[in-house]
mmCIF file of C-alpha atoms and ligand atoms in Angstrom:
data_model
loop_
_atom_site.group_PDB
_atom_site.id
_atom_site.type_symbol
_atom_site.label_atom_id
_atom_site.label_comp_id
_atom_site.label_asym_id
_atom_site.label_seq_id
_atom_site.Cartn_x
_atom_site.Cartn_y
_atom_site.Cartn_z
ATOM 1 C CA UNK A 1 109.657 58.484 139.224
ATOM 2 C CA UNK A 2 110.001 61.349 136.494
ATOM 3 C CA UNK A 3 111.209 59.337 133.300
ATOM 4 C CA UNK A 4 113.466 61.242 130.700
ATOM 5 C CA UNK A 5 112.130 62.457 128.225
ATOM 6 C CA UNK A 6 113.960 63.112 124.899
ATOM 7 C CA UNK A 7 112.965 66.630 123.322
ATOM 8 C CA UNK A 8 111.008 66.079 120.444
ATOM 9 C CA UNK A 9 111.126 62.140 120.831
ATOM 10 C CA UNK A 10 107.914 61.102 120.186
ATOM 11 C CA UNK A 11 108.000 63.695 116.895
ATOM 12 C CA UNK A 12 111.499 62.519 115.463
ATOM 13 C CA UNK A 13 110.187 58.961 116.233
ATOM 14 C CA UNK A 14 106.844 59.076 114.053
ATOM 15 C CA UNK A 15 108.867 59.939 110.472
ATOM 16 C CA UNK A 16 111.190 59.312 108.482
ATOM 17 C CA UNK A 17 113.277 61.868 107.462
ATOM 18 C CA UNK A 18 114.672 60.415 103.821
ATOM 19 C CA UNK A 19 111.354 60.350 103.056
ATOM 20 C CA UNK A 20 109.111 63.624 104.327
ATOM 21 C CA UNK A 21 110.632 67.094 103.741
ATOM 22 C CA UNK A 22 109.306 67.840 107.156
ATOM 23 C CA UNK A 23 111.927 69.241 109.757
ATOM 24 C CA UNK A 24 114.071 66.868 111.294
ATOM 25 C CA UNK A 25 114.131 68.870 114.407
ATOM 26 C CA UNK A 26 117.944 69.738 115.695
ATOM 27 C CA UNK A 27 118.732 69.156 119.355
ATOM 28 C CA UNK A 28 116.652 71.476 121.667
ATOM 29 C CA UNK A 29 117.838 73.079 124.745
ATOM 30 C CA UNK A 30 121.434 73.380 124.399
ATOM 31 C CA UNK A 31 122.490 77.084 124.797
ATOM 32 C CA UNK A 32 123.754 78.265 121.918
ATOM 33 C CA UNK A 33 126.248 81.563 122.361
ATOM 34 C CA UNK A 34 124.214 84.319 121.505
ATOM 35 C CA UNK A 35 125.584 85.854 118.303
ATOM 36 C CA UNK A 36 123.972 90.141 119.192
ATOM 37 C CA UNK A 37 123.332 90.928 122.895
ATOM 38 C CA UNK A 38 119.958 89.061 123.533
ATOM 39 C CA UNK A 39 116.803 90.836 122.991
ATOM 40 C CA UNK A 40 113.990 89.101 124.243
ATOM 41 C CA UNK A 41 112.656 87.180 121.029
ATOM 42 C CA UNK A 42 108.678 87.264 120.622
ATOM 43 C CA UNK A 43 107.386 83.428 120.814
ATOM 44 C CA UNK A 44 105.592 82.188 117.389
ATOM 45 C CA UNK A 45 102.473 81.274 116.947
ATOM 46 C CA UNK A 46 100.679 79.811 114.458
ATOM 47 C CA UNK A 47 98.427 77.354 112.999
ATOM 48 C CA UNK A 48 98.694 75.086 110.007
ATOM 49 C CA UNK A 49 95.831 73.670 107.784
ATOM 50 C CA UNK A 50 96.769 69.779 107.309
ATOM 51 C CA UNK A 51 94.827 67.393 105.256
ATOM 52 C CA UNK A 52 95.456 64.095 106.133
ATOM 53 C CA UNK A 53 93.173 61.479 107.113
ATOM 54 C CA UNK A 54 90.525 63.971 108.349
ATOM 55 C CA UNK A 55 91.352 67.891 107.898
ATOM 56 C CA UNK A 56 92.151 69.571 110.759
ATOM 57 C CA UNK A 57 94.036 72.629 111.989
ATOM 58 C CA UNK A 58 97.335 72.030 113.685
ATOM 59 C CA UNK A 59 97.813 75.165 116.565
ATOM 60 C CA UNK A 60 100.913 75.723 117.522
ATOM 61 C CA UNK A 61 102.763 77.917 120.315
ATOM 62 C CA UNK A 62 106.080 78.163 120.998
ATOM 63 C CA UNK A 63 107.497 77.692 124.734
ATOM 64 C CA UNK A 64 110.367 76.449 125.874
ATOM 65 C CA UNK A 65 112.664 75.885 122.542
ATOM 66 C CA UNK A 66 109.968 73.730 121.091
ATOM 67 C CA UNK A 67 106.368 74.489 119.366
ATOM 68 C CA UNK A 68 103.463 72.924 121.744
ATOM 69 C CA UNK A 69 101.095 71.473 119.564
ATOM 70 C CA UNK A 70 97.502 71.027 119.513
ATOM 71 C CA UNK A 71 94.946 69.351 116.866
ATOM 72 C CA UNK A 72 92.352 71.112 116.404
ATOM 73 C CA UNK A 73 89.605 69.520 114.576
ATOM 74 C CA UNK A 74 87.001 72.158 113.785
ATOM 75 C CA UNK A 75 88.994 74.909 114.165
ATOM 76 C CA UNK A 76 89.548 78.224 116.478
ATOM 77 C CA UNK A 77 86.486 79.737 116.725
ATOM 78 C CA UNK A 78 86.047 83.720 117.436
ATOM 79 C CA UNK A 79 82.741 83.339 119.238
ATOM 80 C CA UNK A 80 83.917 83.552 123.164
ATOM 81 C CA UNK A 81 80.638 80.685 123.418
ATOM 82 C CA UNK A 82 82.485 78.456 121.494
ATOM 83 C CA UNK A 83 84.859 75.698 123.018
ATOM 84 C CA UNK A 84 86.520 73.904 120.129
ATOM 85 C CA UNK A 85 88.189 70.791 121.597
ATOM 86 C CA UNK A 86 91.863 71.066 121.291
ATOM 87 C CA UNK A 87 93.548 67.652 121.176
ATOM 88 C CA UNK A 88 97.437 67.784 122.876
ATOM 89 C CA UNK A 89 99.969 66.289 120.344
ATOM 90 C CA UNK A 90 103.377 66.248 120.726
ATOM 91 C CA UNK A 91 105.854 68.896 120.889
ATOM 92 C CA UNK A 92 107.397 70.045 117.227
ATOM 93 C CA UNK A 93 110.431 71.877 116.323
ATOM 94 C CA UNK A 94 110.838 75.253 115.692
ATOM 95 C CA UNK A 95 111.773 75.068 112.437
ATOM 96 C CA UNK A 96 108.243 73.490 111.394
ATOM 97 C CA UNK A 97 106.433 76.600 111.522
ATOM 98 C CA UNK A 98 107.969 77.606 108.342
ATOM 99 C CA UNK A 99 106.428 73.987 106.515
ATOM 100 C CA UNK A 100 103.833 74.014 104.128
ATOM 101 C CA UNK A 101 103.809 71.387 101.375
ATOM 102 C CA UNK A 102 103.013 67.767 101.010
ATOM 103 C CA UNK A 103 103.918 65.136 103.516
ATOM 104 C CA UNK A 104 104.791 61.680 101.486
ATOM 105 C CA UNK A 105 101.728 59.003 101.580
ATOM 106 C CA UNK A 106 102.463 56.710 104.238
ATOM 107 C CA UNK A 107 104.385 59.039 106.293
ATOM 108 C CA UNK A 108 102.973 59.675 109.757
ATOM 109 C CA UNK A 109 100.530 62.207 108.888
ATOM 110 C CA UNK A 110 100.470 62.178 105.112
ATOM 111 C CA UNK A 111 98.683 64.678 103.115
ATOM 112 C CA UNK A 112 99.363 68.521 102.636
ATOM 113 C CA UNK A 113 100.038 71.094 104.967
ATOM 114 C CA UNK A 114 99.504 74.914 104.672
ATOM 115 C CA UNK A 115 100.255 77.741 107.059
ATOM 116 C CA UNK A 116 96.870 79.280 107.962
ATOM 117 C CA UNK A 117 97.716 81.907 109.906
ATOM 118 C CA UNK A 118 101.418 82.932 111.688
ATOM 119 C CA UNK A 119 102.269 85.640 114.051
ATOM 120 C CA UNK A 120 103.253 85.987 117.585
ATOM 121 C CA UNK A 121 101.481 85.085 120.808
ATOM 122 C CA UNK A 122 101.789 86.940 124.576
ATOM 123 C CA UNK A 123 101.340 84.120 127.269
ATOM 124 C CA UNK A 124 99.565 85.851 130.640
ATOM 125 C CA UNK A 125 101.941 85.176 133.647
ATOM 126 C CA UNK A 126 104.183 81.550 133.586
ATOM 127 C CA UNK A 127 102.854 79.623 130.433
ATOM 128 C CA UNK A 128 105.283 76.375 131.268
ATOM 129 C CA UNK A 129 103.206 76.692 135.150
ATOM 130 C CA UNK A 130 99.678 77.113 133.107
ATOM 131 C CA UNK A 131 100.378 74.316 130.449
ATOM 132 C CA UNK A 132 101.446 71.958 133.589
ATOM 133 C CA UNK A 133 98.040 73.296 135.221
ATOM 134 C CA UNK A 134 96.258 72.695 132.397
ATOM 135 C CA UNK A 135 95.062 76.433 132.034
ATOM 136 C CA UNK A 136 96.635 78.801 129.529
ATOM 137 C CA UNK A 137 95.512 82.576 129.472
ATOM 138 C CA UNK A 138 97.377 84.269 126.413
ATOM 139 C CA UNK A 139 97.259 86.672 123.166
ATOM 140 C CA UNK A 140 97.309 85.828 119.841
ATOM 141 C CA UNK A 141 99.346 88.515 117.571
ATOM 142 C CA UNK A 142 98.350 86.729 114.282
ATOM 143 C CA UNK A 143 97.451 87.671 110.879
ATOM 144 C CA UNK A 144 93.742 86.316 111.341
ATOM 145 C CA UNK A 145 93.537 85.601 114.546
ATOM 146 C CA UNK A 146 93.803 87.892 117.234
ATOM 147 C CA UNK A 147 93.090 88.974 120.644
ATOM 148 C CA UNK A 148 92.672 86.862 124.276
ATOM 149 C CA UNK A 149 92.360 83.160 124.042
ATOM 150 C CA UNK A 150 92.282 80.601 126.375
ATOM 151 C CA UNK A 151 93.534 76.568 126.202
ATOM 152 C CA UNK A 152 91.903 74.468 129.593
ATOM 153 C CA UNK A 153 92.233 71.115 129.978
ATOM 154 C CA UNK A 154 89.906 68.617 130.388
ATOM 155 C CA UNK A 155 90.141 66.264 132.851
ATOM 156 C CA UNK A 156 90.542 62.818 131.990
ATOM 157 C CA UNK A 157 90.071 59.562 133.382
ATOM 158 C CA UNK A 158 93.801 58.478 132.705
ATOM 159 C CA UNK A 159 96.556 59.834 134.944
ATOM 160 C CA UNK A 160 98.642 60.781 132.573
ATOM 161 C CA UNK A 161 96.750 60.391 128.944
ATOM 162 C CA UNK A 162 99.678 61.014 126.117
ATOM 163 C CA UNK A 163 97.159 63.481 124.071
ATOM 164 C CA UNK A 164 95.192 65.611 126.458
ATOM 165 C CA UNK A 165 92.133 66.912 125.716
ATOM 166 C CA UNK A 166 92.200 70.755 126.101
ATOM 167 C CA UNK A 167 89.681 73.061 125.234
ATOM 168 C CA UNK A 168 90.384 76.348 123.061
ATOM 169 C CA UNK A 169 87.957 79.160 123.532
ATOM 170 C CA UNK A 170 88.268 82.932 122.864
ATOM 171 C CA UNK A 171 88.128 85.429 125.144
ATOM 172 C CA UNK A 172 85.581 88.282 125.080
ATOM 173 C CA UNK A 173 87.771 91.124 123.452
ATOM 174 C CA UNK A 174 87.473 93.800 120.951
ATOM 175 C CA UNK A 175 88.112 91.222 118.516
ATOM 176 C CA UNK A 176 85.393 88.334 119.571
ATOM 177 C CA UNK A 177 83.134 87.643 117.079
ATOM 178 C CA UNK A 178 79.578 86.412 119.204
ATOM 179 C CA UNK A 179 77.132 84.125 116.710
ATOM 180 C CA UNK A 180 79.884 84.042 113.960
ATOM 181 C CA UNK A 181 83.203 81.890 115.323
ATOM 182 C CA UNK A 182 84.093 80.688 112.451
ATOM 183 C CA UNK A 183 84.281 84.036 110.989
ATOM 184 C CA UNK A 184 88.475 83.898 110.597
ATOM 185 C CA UNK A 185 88.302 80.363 109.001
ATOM 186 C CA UNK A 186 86.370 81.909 105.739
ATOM 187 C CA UNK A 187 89.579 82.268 104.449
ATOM 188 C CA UNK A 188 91.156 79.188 103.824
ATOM 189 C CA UNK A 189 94.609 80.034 102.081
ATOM 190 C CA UNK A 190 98.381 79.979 103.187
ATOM 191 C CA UNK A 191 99.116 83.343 104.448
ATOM 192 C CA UNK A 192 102.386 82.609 102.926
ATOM 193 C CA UNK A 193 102.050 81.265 99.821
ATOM 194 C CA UNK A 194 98.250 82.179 99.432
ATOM 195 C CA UNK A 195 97.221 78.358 98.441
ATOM 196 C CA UNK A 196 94.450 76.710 99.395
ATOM 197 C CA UNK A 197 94.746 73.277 100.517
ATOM 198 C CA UNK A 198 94.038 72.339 96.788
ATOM 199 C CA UNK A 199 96.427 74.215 94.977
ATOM 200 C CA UNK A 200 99.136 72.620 97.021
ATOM 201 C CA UNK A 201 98.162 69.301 96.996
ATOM 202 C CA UNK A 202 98.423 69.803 92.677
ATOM 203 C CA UNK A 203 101.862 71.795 93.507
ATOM 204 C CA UNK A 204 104.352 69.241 92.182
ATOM 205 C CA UNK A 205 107.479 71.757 93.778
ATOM 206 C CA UNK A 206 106.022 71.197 97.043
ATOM 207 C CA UNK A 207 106.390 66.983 97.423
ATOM 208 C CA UNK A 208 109.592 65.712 97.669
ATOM 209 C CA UNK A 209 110.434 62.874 95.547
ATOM 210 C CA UNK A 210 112.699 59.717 97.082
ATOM 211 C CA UNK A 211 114.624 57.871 94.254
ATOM 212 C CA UNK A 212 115.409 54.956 97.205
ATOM 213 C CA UNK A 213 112.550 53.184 97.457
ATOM 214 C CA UNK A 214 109.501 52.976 99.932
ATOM 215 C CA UNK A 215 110.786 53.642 102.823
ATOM 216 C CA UNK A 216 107.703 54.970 104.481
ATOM 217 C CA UNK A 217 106.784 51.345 105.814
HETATM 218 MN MN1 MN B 301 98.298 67.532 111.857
#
């Protein structure tokens, strides 16, 4: 028996939106009328820096109205001999690839956020029949990262685990880098706002102050 599932449940469900200046995340999936005849729109990609309780990198594709989300704990790596595990999280809105800043302490994932590197990506063939799968051929279009990637996923003991483990590895392209994978992560500022982690966290424009109280527990 297929339960329902709510688009962008289990995200909406982990914060509270009084309190983080996250994206609440409007409904997904309801056709909206098209306001210019519909050219197809390139899917986003990108990744975001986030220091919380460990640093990781947050990647991020869109599919399907939504941004499928992965934690990725060391990092992409450009070295096709490289598999960085890739941790399944849950879907995000579309609107959070635009959010850099500081998430409130005790918020669900509190600490600061920066966007590491944005662009497009090109899936190969039916990325909603490879993520089911569990193997995702595509290109990255970004501003650091580019080139032919791949996401597979592990399997796992549990049937139907809530956080997948996937692995991400590049493929071997013009733009692998063999012996040096973290070669793109050198650079660690915003390619938006061109902060490191630590300017932002000292940004006081970027938190978002609540005059009602703790409401993050
Ligand atoms: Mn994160």
């Amino acid at each position: 028996m297929a339960a329902v599932r709510k688009p962008l449940g289990e995200y909406k469900r982990k914060r509270n939106f009084s309190v983080t200046a996250e994206p609440a995340g409007g409904p997904v999936g309801k056709s909206r009328p098209a306001k210019k005849a519909a050219r197809p729109r390139r899917l986003k990609y990108l990744i975001q820096l986030h220091d919380a309780s460990r640093l990781h990198f947050d990647f991020r594709l869109e599919l399907d109205g939504v941004l499928k989300s992965w934690a990725v704990t060391r990092g992409p790596s450009v070295d096709p001999a490289d598999r960085r595990l890739a941790v399944e999280v849950e879907d995000h809105p579309l609107e959070y690839g635009s959010f850099e800043g500081i998430i409130p302490k005790g918020q669900y994932g509190g600490g600061t956020v920066i966007i590491w590197d944005k662009g497009h990506w090109i899936p190969e063939g039916d990325a909603i029949e490879g993520l089911r799968k569990g193997k995702l051929d595509f290109e990255l279009r970004g501003k650091r990262l580019k080139g032919a990637f791949h996401l597979i996923r592990l399997p796992d003991r549990e049937k139907k685990p809530r956080h997948p483990n996937w692995l991400l590895i590049k493929s071997r392209d013009e733009h692998a880098r063999p012996g040096d994978g973290d070669a793109a992560m050198r650079d660690a500022t915003s390619v938006v706002s061109g902060k490191t982690i630590a300017q932002m966290a000292k940004s006081k424009a970027a938190i978002w102050h609540s005059n009602r109280g703790h409401a993050g527990s």
